[in-house]
mmCIF file of C-alpha atoms in Angstrom:
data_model
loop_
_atom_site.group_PDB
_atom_site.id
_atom_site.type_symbol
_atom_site.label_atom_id
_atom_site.label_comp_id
_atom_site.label_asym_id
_atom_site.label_seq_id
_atom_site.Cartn_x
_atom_site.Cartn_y
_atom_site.Cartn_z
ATOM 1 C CA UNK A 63 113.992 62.567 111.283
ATOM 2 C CA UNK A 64 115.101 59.250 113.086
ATOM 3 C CA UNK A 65 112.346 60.466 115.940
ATOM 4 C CA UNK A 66 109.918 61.750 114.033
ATOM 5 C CA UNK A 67 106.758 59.483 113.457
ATOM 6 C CA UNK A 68 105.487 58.031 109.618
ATOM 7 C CA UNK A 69 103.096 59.492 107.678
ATOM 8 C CA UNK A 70 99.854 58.186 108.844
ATOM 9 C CA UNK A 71 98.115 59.115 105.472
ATOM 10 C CA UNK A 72 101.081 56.593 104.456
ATOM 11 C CA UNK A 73 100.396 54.382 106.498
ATOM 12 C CA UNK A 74 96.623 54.091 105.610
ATOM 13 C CA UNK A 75 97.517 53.618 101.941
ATOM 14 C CA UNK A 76 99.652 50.592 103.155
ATOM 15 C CA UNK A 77 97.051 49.301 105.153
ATOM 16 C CA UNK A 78 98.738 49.826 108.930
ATOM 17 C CA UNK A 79 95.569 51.747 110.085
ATOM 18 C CA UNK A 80 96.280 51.024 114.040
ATOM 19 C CA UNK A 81 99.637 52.379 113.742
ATOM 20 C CA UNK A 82 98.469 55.505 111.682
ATOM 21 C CA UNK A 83 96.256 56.480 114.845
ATOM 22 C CA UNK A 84 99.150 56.238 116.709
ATOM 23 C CA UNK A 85 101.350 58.294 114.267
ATOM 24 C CA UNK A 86 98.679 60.532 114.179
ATOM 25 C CA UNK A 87 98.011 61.169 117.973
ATOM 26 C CA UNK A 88 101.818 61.626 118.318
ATOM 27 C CA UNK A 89 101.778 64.499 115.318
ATOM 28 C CA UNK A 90 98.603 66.252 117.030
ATOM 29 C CA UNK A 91 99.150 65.996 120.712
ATOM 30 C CA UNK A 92 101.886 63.760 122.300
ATOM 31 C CA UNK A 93 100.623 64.908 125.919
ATOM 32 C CA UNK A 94 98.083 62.408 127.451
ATOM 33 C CA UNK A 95 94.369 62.872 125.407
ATOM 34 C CA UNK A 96 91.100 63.837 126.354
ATOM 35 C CA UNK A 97 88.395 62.244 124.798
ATOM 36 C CA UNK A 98 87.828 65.495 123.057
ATOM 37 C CA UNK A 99 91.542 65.087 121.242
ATOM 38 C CA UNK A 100 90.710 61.613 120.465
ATOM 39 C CA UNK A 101 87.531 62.317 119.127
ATOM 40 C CA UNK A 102 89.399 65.065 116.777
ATOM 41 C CA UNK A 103 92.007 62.475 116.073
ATOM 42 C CA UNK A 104 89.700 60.137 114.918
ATOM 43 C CA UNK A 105 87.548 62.974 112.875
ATOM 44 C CA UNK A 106 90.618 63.878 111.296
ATOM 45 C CA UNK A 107 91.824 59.999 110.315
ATOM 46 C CA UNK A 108 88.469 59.448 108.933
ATOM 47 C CA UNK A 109 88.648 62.012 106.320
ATOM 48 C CA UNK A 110 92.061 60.795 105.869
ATOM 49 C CA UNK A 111 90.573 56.883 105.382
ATOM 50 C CA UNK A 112 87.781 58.962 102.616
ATOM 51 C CA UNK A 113 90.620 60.373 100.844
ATOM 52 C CA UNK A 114 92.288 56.935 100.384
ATOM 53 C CA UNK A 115 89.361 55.079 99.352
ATOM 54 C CA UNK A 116 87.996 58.052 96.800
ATOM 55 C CA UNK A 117 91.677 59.046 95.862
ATOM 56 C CA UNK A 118 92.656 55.790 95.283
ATOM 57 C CA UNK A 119 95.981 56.279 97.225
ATOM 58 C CA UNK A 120 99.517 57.729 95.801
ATOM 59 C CA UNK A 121 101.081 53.956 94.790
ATOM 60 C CA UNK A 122 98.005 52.956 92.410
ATOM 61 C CA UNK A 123 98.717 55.730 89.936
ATOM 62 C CA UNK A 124 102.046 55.134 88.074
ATOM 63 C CA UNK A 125 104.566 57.986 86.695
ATOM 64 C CA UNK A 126 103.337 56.680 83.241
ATOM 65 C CA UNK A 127 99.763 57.290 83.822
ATOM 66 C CA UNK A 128 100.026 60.750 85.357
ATOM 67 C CA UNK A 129 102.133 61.519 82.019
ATOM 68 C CA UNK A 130 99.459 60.074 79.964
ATOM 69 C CA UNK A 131 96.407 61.928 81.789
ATOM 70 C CA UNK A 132 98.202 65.300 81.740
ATOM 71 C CA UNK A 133 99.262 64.972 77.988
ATOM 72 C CA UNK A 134 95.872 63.671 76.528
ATOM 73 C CA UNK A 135 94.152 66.783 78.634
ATOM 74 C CA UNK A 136 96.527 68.962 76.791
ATOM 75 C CA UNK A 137 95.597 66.937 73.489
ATOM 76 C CA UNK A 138 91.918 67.706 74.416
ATOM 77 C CA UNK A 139 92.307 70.745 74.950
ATOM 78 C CA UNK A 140 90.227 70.204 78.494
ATOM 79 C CA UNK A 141 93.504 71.778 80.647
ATOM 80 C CA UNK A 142 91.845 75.021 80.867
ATOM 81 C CA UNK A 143 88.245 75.918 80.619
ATOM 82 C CA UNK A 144 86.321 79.314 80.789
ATOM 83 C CA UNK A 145 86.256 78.613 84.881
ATOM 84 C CA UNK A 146 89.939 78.970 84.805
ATOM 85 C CA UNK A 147 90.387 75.729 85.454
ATOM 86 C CA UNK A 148 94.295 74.067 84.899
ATOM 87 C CA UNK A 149 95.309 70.619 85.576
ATOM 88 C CA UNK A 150 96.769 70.212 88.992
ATOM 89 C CA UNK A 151 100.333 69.181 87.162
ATOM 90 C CA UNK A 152 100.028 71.905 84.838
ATOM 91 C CA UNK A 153 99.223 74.616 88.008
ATOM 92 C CA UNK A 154 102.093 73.148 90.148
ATOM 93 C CA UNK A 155 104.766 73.964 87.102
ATOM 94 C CA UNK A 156 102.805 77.193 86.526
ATOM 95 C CA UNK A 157 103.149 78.165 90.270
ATOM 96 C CA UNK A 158 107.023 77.397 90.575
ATOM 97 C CA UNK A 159 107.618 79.401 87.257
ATOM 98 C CA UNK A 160 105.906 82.205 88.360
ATOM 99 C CA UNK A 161 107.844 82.405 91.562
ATOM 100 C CA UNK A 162 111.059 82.000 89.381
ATOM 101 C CA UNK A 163 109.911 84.869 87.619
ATOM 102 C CA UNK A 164 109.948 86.799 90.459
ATOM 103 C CA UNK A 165 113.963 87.012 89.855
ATOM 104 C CA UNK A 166 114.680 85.668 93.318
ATOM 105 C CA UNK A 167 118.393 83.791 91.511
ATOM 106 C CA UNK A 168 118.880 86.578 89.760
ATOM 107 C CA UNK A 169 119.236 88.755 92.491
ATOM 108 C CA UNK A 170 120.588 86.543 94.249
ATOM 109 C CA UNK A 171 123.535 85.501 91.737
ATOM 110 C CA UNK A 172 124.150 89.006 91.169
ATOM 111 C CA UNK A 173 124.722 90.214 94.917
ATOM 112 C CA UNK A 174 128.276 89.038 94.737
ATOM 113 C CA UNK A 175 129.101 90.999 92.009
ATOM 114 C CA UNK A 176 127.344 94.206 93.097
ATOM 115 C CA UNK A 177 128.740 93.830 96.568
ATOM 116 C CA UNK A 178 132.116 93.747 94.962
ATOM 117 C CA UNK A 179 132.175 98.242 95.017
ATOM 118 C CA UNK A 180 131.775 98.448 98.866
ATOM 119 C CA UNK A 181 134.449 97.242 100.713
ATOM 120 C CA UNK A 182 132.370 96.969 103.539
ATOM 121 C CA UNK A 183 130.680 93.858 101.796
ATOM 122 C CA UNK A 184 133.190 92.748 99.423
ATOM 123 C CA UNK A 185 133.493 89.458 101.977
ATOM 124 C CA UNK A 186 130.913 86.769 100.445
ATOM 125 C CA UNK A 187 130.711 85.589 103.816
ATOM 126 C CA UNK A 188 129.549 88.832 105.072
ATOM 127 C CA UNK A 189 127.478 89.056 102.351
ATOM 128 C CA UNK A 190 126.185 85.891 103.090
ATOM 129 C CA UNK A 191 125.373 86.028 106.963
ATOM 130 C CA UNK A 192 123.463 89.903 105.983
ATOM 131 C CA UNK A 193 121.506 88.270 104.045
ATOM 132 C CA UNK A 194 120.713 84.638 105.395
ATOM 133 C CA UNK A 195 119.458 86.917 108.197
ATOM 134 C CA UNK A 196 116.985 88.951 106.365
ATOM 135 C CA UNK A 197 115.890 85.585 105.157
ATOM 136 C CA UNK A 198 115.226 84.339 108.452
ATOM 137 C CA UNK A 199 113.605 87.307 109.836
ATOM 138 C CA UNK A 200 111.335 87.003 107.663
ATOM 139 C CA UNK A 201 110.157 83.797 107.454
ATOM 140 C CA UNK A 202 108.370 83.995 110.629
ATOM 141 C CA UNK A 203 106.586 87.239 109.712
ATOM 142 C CA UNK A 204 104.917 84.682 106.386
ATOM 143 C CA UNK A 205 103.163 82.637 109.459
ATOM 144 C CA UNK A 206 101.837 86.207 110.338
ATOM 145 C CA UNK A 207 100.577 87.351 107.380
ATOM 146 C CA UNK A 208 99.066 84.679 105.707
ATOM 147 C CA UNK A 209 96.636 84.403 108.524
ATOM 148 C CA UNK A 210 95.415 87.633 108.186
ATOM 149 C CA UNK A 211 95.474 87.523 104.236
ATOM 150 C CA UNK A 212 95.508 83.977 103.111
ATOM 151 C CA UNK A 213 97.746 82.272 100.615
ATOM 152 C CA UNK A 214 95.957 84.240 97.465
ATOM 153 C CA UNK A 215 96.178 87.458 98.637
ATOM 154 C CA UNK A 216 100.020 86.698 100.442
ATOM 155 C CA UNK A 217 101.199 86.001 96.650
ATOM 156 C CA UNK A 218 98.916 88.847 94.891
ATOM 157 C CA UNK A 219 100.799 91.628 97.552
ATOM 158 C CA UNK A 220 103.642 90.046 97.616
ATOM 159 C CA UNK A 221 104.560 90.095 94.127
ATOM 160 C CA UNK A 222 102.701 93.508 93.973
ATOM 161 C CA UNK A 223 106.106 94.935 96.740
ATOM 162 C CA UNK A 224 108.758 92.920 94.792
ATOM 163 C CA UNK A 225 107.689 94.033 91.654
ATOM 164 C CA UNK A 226 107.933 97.676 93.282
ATOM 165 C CA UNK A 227 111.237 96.835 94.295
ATOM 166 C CA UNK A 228 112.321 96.012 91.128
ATOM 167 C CA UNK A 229 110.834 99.100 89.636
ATOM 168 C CA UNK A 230 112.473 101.166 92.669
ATOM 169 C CA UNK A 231 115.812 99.538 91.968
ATOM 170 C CA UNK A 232 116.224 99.912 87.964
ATOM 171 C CA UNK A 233 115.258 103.642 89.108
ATOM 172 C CA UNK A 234 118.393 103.307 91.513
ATOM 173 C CA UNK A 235 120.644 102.002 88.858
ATOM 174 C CA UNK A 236 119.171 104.596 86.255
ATOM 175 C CA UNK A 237 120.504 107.386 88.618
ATOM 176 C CA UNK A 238 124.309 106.047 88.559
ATOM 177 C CA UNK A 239 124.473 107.953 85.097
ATOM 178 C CA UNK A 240 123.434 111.058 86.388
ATOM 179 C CA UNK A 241 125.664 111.182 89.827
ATOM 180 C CA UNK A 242 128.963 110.758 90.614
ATOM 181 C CA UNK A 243 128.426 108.919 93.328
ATOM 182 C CA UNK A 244 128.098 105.587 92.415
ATOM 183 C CA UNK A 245 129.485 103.967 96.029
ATOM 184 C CA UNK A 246 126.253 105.853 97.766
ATOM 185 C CA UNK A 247 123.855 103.998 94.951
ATOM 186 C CA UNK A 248 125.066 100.927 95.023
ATOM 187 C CA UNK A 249 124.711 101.112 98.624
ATOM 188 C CA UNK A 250 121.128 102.182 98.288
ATOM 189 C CA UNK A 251 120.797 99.373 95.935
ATOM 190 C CA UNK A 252 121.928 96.904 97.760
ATOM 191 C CA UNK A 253 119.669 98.015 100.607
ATOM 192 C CA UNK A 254 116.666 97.691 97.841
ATOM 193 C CA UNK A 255 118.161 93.803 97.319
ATOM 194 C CA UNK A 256 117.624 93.072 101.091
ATOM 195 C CA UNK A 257 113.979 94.796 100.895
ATOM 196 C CA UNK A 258 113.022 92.194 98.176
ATOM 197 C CA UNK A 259 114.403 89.570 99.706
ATOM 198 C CA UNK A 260 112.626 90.063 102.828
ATOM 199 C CA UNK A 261 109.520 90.557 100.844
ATOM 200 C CA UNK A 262 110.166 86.983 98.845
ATOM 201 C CA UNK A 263 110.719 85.088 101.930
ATOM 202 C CA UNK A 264 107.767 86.504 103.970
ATOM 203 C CA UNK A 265 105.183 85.604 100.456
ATOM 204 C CA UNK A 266 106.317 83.772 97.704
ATOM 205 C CA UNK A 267 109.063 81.240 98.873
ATOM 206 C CA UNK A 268 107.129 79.609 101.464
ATOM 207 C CA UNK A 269 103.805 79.730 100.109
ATOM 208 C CA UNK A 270 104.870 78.446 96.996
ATOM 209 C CA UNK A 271 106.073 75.133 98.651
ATOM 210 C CA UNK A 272 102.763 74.681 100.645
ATOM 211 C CA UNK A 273 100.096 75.203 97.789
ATOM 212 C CA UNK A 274 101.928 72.963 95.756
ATOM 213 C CA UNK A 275 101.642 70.253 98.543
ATOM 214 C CA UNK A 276 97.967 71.116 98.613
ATOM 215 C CA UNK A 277 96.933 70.824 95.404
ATOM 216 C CA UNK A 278 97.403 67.676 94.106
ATOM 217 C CA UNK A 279 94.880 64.880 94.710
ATOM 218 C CA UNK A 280 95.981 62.176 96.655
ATOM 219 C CA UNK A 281 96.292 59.405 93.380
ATOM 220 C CA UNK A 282 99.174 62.077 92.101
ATOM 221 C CA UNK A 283 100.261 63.845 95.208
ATOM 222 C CA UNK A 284 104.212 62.611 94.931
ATOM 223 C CA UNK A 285 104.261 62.422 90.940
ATOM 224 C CA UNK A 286 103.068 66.395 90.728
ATOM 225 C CA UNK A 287 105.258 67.365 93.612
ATOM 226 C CA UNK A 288 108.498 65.604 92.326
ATOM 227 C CA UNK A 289 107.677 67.280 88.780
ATOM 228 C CA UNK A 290 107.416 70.957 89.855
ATOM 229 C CA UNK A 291 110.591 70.694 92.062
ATOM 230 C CA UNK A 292 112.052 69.195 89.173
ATOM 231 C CA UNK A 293 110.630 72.663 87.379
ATOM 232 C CA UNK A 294 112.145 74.688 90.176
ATOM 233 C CA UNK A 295 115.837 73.523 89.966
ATOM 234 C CA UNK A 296 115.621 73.243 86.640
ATOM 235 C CA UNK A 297 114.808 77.287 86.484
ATOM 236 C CA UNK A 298 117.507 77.976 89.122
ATOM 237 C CA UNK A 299 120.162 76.052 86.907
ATOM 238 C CA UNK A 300 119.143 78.370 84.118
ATOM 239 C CA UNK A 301 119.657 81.487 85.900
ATOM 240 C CA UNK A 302 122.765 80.675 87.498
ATOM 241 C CA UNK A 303 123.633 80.186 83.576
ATOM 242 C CA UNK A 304 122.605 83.372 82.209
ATOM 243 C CA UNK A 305 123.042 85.972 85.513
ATOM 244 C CA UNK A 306 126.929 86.133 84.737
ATOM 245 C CA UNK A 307 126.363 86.816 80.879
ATOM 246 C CA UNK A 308 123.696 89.726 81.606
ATOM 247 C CA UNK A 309 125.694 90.944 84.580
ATOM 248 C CA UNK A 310 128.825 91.088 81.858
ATOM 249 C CA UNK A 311 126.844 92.675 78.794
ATOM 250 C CA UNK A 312 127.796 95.870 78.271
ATOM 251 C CA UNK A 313 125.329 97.058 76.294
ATOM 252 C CA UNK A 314 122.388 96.043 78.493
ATOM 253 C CA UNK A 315 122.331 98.101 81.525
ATOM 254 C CA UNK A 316 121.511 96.500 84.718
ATOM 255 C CA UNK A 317 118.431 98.721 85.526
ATOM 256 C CA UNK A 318 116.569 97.270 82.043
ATOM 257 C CA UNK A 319 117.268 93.720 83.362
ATOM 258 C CA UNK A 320 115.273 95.066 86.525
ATOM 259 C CA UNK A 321 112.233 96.767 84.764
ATOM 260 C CA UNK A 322 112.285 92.985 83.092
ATOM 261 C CA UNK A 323 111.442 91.440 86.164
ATOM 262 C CA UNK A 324 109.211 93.895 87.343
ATOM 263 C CA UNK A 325 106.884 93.108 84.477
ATOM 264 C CA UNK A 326 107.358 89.694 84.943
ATOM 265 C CA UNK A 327 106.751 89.893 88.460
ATOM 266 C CA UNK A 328 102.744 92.201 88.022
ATOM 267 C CA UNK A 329 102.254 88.738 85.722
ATOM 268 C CA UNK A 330 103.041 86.434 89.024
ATOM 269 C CA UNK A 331 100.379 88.827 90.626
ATOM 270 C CA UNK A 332 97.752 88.371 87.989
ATOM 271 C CA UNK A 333 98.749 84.695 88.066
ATOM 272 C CA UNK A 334 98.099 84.650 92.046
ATOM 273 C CA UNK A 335 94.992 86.628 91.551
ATOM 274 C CA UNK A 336 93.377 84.492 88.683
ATOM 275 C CA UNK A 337 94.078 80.985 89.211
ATOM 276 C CA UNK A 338 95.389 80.112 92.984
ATOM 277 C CA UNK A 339 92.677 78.739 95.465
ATOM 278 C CA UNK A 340 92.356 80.436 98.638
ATOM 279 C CA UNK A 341 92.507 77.056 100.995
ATOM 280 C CA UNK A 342 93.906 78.835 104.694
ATOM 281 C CA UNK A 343 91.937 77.924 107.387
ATOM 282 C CA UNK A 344 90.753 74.419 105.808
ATOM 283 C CA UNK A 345 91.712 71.647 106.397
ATOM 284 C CA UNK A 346 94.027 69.186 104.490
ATOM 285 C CA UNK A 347 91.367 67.191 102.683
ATOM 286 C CA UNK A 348 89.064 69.987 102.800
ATOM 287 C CA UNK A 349 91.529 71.886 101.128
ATOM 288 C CA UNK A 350 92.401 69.185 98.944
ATOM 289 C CA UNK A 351 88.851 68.161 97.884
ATOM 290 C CA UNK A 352 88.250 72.365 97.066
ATOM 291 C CA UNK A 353 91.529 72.766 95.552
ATOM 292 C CA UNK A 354 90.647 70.362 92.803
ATOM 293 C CA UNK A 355 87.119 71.208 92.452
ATOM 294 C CA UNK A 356 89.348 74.907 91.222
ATOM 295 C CA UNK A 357 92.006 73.672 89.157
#
């Protein structure tokens, strides 16, 4: 971070122009330019100077009048529209939900305890490493497929497989009642746990980060961003609360807690499908400018 250059759409709101050119050529190419590069350098800070001046720039708009926008669009009822159009605050919140709703804690709160029947695993820090790696493995394969997809259709397909993982584990768990071998299905269970999580962190987990940066015009950029993090943690709190007491109910099997989120996860997709832009292969302010014109 100590290396790493400012922001040069920062530094245009602060009026530092020459030094966002600089920041800028440094983020782009730090190699000796061409006058081809500058030229694209200087394309790029131009759009970047028309987003200040029409945006208005992230430190005129206050916390307080975000708050008041959003809530007197929800007073007047002009949040959503026959287009499907939503607030850019109201999307953001919307977006992290949905990913929460994918049961990403839950699963991954419960691990522990499932892991706890297979000696083999029974280490947290075994479990940990397994699965850190499947995390990682798959992060690169997101940079993959959303260039062949796009953001959209990443989400719509991914939270098409994780809701089919859900579905295929709460079939899993259904079968412990009618075998005797329960070590063998909470093997295959767990195996099921790593499939979803690979799937999660090759859609939804990145993608959900970047469209939320997207979004937002420039006045409210920070404000909406700081809000649906908020949202996130706020959601992961909760389900670290109420995984143990589901995990512990007797009386609720694990395999209906799974069918849950495979509902709730086909309602992600139909989220994904309805109401997130496509903005891959734009660029920021492009993306920005359409992004808005949608939501």
């Amino acid at each position: 971070v100590t290396f790493m250059p400012e922001s040069p759409r920062h530094l245009v709101n602060v009026g530092r122009n020459e030094e966002a050119y600089n920041a800028l050529c440094r983020l782009r190419n730090p190699k000796p330019q061409s006058e081809l590069d500058k030229q694209r350098v200087g394309m790029e800070l131009s759009e970047i100077y028309f987003s200040h001046e029409t945006g208005l720039g992230p430190e005129r708009v206050s916390f307080r009048e975000l708050v008041k926008e959003w809530f007197c669009a929800r007073v007047k009822g002009i949040a959503r529209t026959p287009h499907r159009r939503i607030h850019p605050l109201s999307f953001s919140v919307l977006l992290h939900t949905m990913y929460q709703c994918t049961g990403i804690n839950f699963i991954m709160f419960s691990l522990p305890s499932l892991a706890e029947s297979d000696e083999a695993l029974s280490d947290p820090l075994v479990i940990a490493l397994v699965f850190s790696f499947v995390r990682l493995c798959a992060t690169p394969m997101y940079m993959l497929i959303f260039r062949k997809l796009g953001q959209r259709r990443t989400l719509f397909f991914g939270g098409l497989a994780v809701s089919s993982c859900h579905f295929l584990i709460a079939i899993v768990d259904m079968a412990v009642g009618l075998t005797h071998e329960e070590f063998v299905v909470n093997r295959v269970q767990l195996v099921f746990m790593a499939l979803f999580l690979f799937l999660v962190a090759s859609s939804w987990a990145p993608a959900v980060w970047i469209i939320t940066g997207e979004i937002p015009c420039t006045a409210t950029r920070s404000r909406d961003i700081g809000i649906s993090a908020g949202v996130h943690w706020l959601w992961a709190i909760f389900a670290s609360a109420y995984t143990p007491y589901l995990i512990e109910i007797e009386w609720i099997r694990r395999s209906a807690i799974f069918l849950i989120f495979a509902f709730l996860s086909l309602g992600s997709c139909l989220f994904a499908y309805y109401f997130v832009p496509e903005t891959t292969f734009r660029s920021f302010f492009s993306a920005n400018t359409y992004a808005c014109l949608r939501t």
